[in-house]
Each structure stands twice: as C-alpha cells, then as structure tokens.
Amino acid sequence: MNLLRWLAQKSGLDIRSAEYSYGEDPVLGFTSNRKHADRWVNSTCGYCSVGCGMQLGVREGKVVSVRGNPDHPVNLGKLCPKGLAEHYAIDANGRAKYPLLRKNGQLARIGWDVAIDTLVERFRKIQQKYGPESLGIVSTGQLVTEEFYALGKLVQLGFGTTNYDGNTTLCMSTAVAGYKRSFGSDGPPGAYEDLEVADVILLIGANIAENHPILCTRLEANSAKTLIVADPRVTKTAMMADVYLPVKPRSDLALINAILRILIDEELYNKEYVELHTTGFAELRASLAPYTVDYAASITGLSPELIRKTALLYGNAKAAFIGWTMGVNHSTKGTETVNAINNLALITQNIGRPGASPFSITGQCNAMGTREAGFSSGLPGYRKFESSEDREELARLWNLPVDRIPTKRGLAYPDIIEAAVSRKIRALWIIGTNPLVSFPNIDVLKHGLGNLDFLVVQDGFHPTPTTELADMVLPAAIWGEKEGTYTNSERRVSKVNAAVKPPGEARRDFDIFLAVAERLGCGKELFPGWRNPSDAFEEWRRVSTGRLCDYSGITYAALETAGGLQWPCPVGASTNPAAPRRLYTDGRFQTDDGRARLVPTQWAPFPEQPHPEFPLILNTGRTVEHWHTRTKTGGISILQRLSPRAWLEMNPVDAGKLGLKPHEHVDVISARGRVSKVELRITEIVAPGQIFLPFHFVESNANQITQSAFDPISREPNFKQCAVRVEKSSTAHA
Ligand SMILES: Nc1nc2c(c(=O)[nH]1)N[C@H]1C(S)=C(S)[C@@H](COP(=O)(O)OP(=O)(O)OC[C@H]3O[C@@H](n4cnc5c(=O)[nH]c(N)nc54)[C@H](O)[C@@H]3O)O[C@H]1N2
Ligand SMILES: Nc1nc2c(c(=O)[nH]1)N[C@H]1C(S)=C(S)[C@@H](COP(=O)(O)OP(=O)(O)OC[C@H]3O[C@@H](n4cnc5c(=O)[nH]c(N)nc54)[C@H](O)[C@@H]3O)O[C@H]1N2
Ligand code: SF4
Ligand SMILES: [Mo]
C-alpha cells in the first residue's frame, strides 16, 4: 500500500475529498498537485530548519492548500507530512485574536493601545524599582530574521536589559558554543549537497527520517555512500543505515575520542592541514591517551571491531560528513562533544570541501536567523560582546555612543528562570515559545513564573499552557500571515511571504516591537522610518556587510528569483555560480590567528545515573507528525489522528521484569514528578534499561520528570537522559 493510502486510511480521511492529492514519490517525499486555489504565494515552510520552498494556495482570503515549490533549491517541490498540512494551522482553533490583560484573576479583552501602554509602563516601573536587569526576555527560533533584528535592538538598546535569550538555548546553543570554540565563529560550514557527494556520512543523535524528512531525499540521491548512524534507539533513520552504532546513552564523546586516537595512531590524518591550519594538536593528542578502543567499547557498549571499522571508514573516506542534532546537543557534555566532532573533521580535513563538513543540523525554521542577526548571546553579525572593535563598529553603524552597546551577554534562558525563582528577575516577556511544555523540570519553571510581578506572553495561539499563566497575552500573526526571511541549516536565506491577514486583531510581531519602541520613546532612534520588515532587512544587510554572515548581496527580489541564497553573499555573489558554497574553503578560520582550535575533551557519565529506586534511563524526543508543544499541529486532524497521544517505548526485557503488557497504561516517575497513564509500547526499538517518551504532549508532559542539569558552557539542558522508574497506572494516579 502506498503511504498516501495508508495515511488516509489511518486518519479516516477520504483521499478524493482531501484538499490536495499526492504524487507517488517514496515515503515522506510526496508532492501535492491539485490546484484549488485562485492564486499561489511563494513562501518557505515554517516548521523545521530544512527550509523547504512552498507555495500557499489562496482562495477567498483563506489559505486552502500548500504545495512544494518545484523551483526551490532545497526541496525541488517535495514536502513532508507536516509541511503538506501546514495551512491548516492558520485557521486552527485556538488562535490568539485579541490582547488580553488579567483583571481580578481573569484574562479580559483590551485594546492594543492599552496593551502597549501597560506593557511599557509595567516594565519601566519594575526596572526603575529593581534595576534594568530585572526585566527578562525569552524568545524563539520561529520569528523572521527582521523581527529578531528589531527585537534585539529594542531589548538591549531600548529597554536596556541584557537578560535576553531564546528557546534556542534548549536546542542549538551547544552547537553555537562548539563552533565558536573550534572555529572562532558560529555557522554550519557545509551544504545539503554534501549529503549527495560524501562517501561516508555519520549521523550522531539525529533522527532525520522523523525530524528533517526532506533531507532523506539527499541521501537517496547518493548511492555510493556508507551511512553510519549512532543512536541508542533503532530509529527510522537507524533503519536506513549501512552501519548502525547502538551507542549507550551519552557515550558519543568516548566513541569520537577513540576514533580520533585510532586515526592519529595509524597516521590516517592530514598532517599538513593540521600544521598549517590548526593549533593545539599536541594537547589534543595527549588528551586522547585514555581512549583506547577497549576503554571506548566499555563506555559505548559497541564492540572494539565496530569502533575500529567506523574509524577506518571515516579515516579512509575521500569526503566524510558528520551531521548531528539533539542526541549531541541535549547533554551536559554537549559542547565538548561538538568540539570532538570538529576535531575529527579538522585533523582529516573533512571541512571546507564538497561532501566534507561537521554539520549541526539546526531545528526550528529560523533558529539560524536569531543566531546571525539576534542580539542575545552575541552581537548582530556574529560580533562579540568582548570585542571593542566590534562594539565600535556597531555603534558607528547605528549612530549611537559606544557605551550604549553592552560589553557582555546577560543571563542564559535557564539562568533567567533561576533569577525569577530568586526574584532578581521581576518581569518576563515570553515570545513564540511555550515553556510550560518545553522547559526541563517544569516545577522549577512554574515556581519562577509564579514569583514574577508581570508576565507577558506573545503567541499566535491562546490558550496555551503558557499563555494561561500570563498577566498579559499579545496575539501574534504566524507563518502565512507575515513577511520576512528564514535561514535554514545550510545558511540558505529564503523568503517568507504573507498570504492572508492575521485573525481578529492579531498583529505581526514586527509591528508589536515597533509599537513598543514608539511608546518607549526610542522608535525614532532605533527604527528610523521603519514600517515594514524590508526596512529592517535593508539595515541588516548593511550591518552584516563584510561579516562571515554577509547579506549585502541578498535582496528580497534576488530571493524571489533564486528561491533562496546561501550566505556569505557579498554584493554580486547572488548571480555568481562560482561563489563559494561552504565556509572555510581556504583553511582560514574566524580566530585571531586564522587557525582552528583543536579542543581537548573528556567524556564523563551523564548526571543522574540510574539506581535501584529509579533504574531506567529516560530518553525524550520527537515524532514526524507533531511539532514541539503541538500548538500548531495538535489542531490539525490528519496529524493528530496519526499520532493522537503520548506513548512510552520499553524493551520486552524490562516489560517482562515489570510484568507489563502491551498497551497497558503506565506511570513514569522521577525524583521530580510523575507522568501518569501513558500507553506502553513494548518494542526492541529501545534497548533494555532505556525508555523513550515524546515530549509533544502536555497531558503526558515529559518535562514534568526531566532534570535541571545544564551544559556548563552552552547552558543547554540535558534533556536526553534522567533516571526514572515505571509502574502500572493505578486509579489513584489517574
Ligand atoms: N516532526 C518534527 N520535526 C522537527 C521538530 C519537531 O518537533 N517535530 N523539531 C525541530 C527541532 S526544533 C529540532 S531541534 C530538531 C531535532 O531533531 P532530532 O535531534 O533528530 O530530534 P530528537 O528526537 O529530539 O532527538 C534525536 C535523537 O537523539 C537520540 N539520542 C538520545 N540520546 C542520545 C545519545 O546519548 N547519543 C546519541 N547519539 N543519540 C541520542 C534520540 O534517540 C533521538 O532519536 O527537529 C526539528 N524537526
Ligand atoms: N524533554 C524534552 N524537551 C524539549 C526537547 C526535547 O527533545 N525533549 N526539545 C527542545 C527543543 S530542541 C526545542 S526547539 C524546544 C521547543 O519548545 P517551544 O519553543 O516551547 O515549542 P513550540 O511548540 O514550537 O512553541 C512555539 C510557540 O510559539 C508560537 N508561535 C508560532 N509562530 C509564532 C509567531 O510567528 N509569533 C509568535 N509570537 N508566536 C508564534 C506557537 O504557537 C507556540 O506556542 O523544546 C525543547 N524541549
Ligand atoms: S522537511 Fe521541514 S521544512 Fe520541509 S516540509 Fe517538512 S517540516 Fe517543512
Ligand atoms: Mo530545537
């Protein structure tokens, strides 16, 4: 049976009456081709960071269909199931339509003028009383770049607080920190094309079949490759592998260090490249002394032969690609693991060449945009707070005194929450993220939010678990209703366009930021003459000129023609087919001496090891049908029917020991809390001693039980392991 028929049967949807029909492409690569719409608007998918080009079909003021853009260089017309159903999110139930303010305990409708006045007055009063840094802002990876650029200026220069971060610290901050330490700058160096030309591809903790489905089409196009997948779970991606590495949870660092040691011992590395383009080789080599194959085998659970085989495959490859995602980043050793991956790529010169890259596959549609143009963990344009030269340059570009530019970053997201717990942060503005579902160890978060004097939540949906706690809710336009740009994982900037108007009185985040700036009295100074995202884009092009993430050659018009352009894109590059597609092609890095750093790393066991009271290791993650906290996908019936509720994966060995049967309801308990009545799936997809729970479902919230443990460098949570036990549900806990 083909996937469409299966999807339709499972979801109860009549294929003939569906809004679109599908082509016969392989699993997850189907296309839609029915044209019910009066007009089609080009845009880019608003879910994941693959960044597929789309066309939104509009009829009578509604988006009635979407289809892949056949001319877009990322996806050539293909879309995955979430993408194909994305238009339903626009008209889904539960869109936020009006500003709301809490009065006598209830959220009540107010007008925009009152909303903006109240926000500015309350924030200002709190800052006057407790200091500018008592205001915190937590944003997202899902606005357009123009909005991130505007928000950064508003927060840091308008409100004058540095306590600004995003959900990207739950996601990408580890990759960012690792890239900065190795290469002197953030920025994934490769291109998707690399997946088509590499002869060895190693995916570590990246389940692209579920989470970046259209990247799988790149793998299919490469028949000569050897695909190696390291994941403790036999994911759909692992099932595609030529070599599957069932690593024990969080043992990757030991594996990579052992591979490094084998390649150095057997001289399978590029001495000339190491000498000319890196520093720290002697220290790296010394740090690898403990990582014998046998030691790594004891940590990873892999056989010594399999470790050697993997090392030799990578070491002998003409072009080797390493892609990683949350299996690496969601760890207190995440940044070091990224550095070990970069070390491996550097000593073998698997960087800056076709097919060769240490590549962080990003997550949200525009996590990259906030990394480039945002002003939270760095200054816009990958500039550094610590660099007086960078600060002076920005001050000149903005026509501001240099002492207005902060000299260090403020608190990271988990530290903002800690500061709310300790009442140093008194007011919080949450934009485009739903922490009541996505933040680890929710009870700490609830405590922090409960301590605030004023909480504003700006979201496209209401009620959400987070908007329900707000003192003020600001209704935002979402994807399909606004204009700007997204940058995908391969640094490709694509255009996002409005096809319809937002519902009720919802406004573009961009307009909300401008209105707040106006009311704050800094509108003219920070956003002179701005009305539309294109105004922000023009300034951002100037601010990024000459930087690694150079946008100066990108215009909205050029994006419409090309379908998407990769940076660096200096003037003239958008029409030059010979412009470099990758970073670091000349072996020069963004460090002071132009050399990459080889960073010694040390493996350590994950925090909270299993013990008799909590003997199982909990892994959490995603499924193809849903997007994070399900504000966008929970109301889309085809997706919701395919994946209606949470489940718990457990190996038959553990189920046998606990006397549990398939489909029984179980509770999952950690030292912090309990998830009640989850349906049990007994399966060898997970190894004995490990269980897996998706984090999409607030009713069975995985983050009720995850831990408050963070990478010391990136501050990213250790979402992928904690100690739990499983019990058959009793009615007492129902
Ligand atoms: N359908 C869908 N797609 C999405 C998203 C979504 O919500 N839904 N979200 C987007 C976002 S923001 C992100 S960040 C990406 C995330 O994309 P992924 O990182 O692929 O997603 P996860 O399921 O969180 O985790 C990936 C894998 O890490 C494995 N893992 C756990 N522990 C370890 C370990 O110790 N070592 C190794 N090697 N692997 C381990 C898990 O078993 C899991 O299969 O997906 C993006 N795409
Ligand atoms: N246990 C566990 N927890 C995890 C993870 C895990 O693997 N395991 N993964 C982590 C990762 S990688 C991530 S990225 C986070 C994601 O966690 P969240 O950011 O909390 O997830 P989303 O559901 O994407 O929330 C985005 C919110 O923004 C709103 N929104 C959408 N578009 C717009 C817009 O244009 N403007 C505004 N103002 N609002 C908008 C949506 O309605 C939604 O409420 O979760 C993290 N949490
Ligand atoms: S792969 Fe990602 S970007 Fe492409 S259609 Fe699916 S969710 Fe959208
Ligand atoms: Mo993410």
Short mmCIF file of N, CA and C and ligand atoms in Angstrom, two decimals, residues 167-168 170-172 325-326 330 362-364 367 622 627-628 695, ligand 4:
data_model
loop_
_atom_site.label_atom_id
_atom_site.label_comp_id
_atom_site.label_asym_id
_atom_site.label_seq_id
_atom_site.Cartn_x
_atom_site.Cartn_y
_atom_site.Cartn_z
N ASN A 167 14.43 30.12 23.19
CA ASN A 167 14.31 28.65 23.29
C ASN A 167 15.45 27.97 22.54
N THR A 168 16.20 28.74 21.77
CA THR A 168 17.36 28.18 21.07
C THR A 168 18.40 27.64 22.06
N LEU A 170 17.49 25.81 24.44
CA LEU A 170 17.04 24.43 24.67
C LEU A 170 17.42 23.55 23.48
N CYS A 171 18.17 24.08 22.53
CA CYS A 171 18.23 23.45 21.21
C CYS A 171 19.61 23.56 20.56
N MET A 172 20.00 24.79 20.21
CA MET A 172 21.16 24.99 19.35
C MET A 172 22.36 25.58 20.05
N THR A 325 22.40 16.32 15.73
CA THR A 325 21.30 17.16 16.20
C THR A 325 21.19 16.98 17.72
N MET A 326 20.00 16.69 18.24
CA MET A 326 19.78 16.82 19.68
C MET A 326 20.37 15.68 20.52
N HIS A 330 21.68 17.97 23.47
CA HIS A 330 20.91 17.90 24.72
C HIS A 330 21.67 17.17 25.81
N THR A 362 20.21 22.15 12.16
CA THR A 362 19.51 23.01 13.12
C THR A 362 18.07 22.52 13.28
N GLY A 363 17.26 23.22 14.07
CA GLY A 363 15.95 22.68 14.41
C GLY A 363 14.79 23.47 13.87
N GLN A 364 14.59 24.67 14.40
CA GLN A 364 13.43 25.47 14.03
C GLN A 364 13.69 26.19 12.71
N ALA A 367 15.97 29.26 13.52
CA ALA A 367 16.95 29.32 14.62
C ALA A 367 18.21 30.02 14.13
N ARG A 622 11.10 13.32 19.52
CA ARG A 622 10.04 13.75 18.61
C ARG A 622 9.48 12.65 17.73
N TRP A 627 4.73 18.92 15.91
CA TRP A 627 5.70 19.98 16.09
C TRP A 627 5.70 20.36 17.57
N HIS A 628 6.81 20.09 18.23
CA HIS A 628 7.04 20.51 19.63
C HIS A 628 5.82 20.38 20.52
N PHE A 695 8.05 14.37 23.76
CA PHE A 695 7.76 15.50 24.66
C PHE A 695 6.66 16.41 24.14
MO MO B 4 15.00 22.58 18.69
#
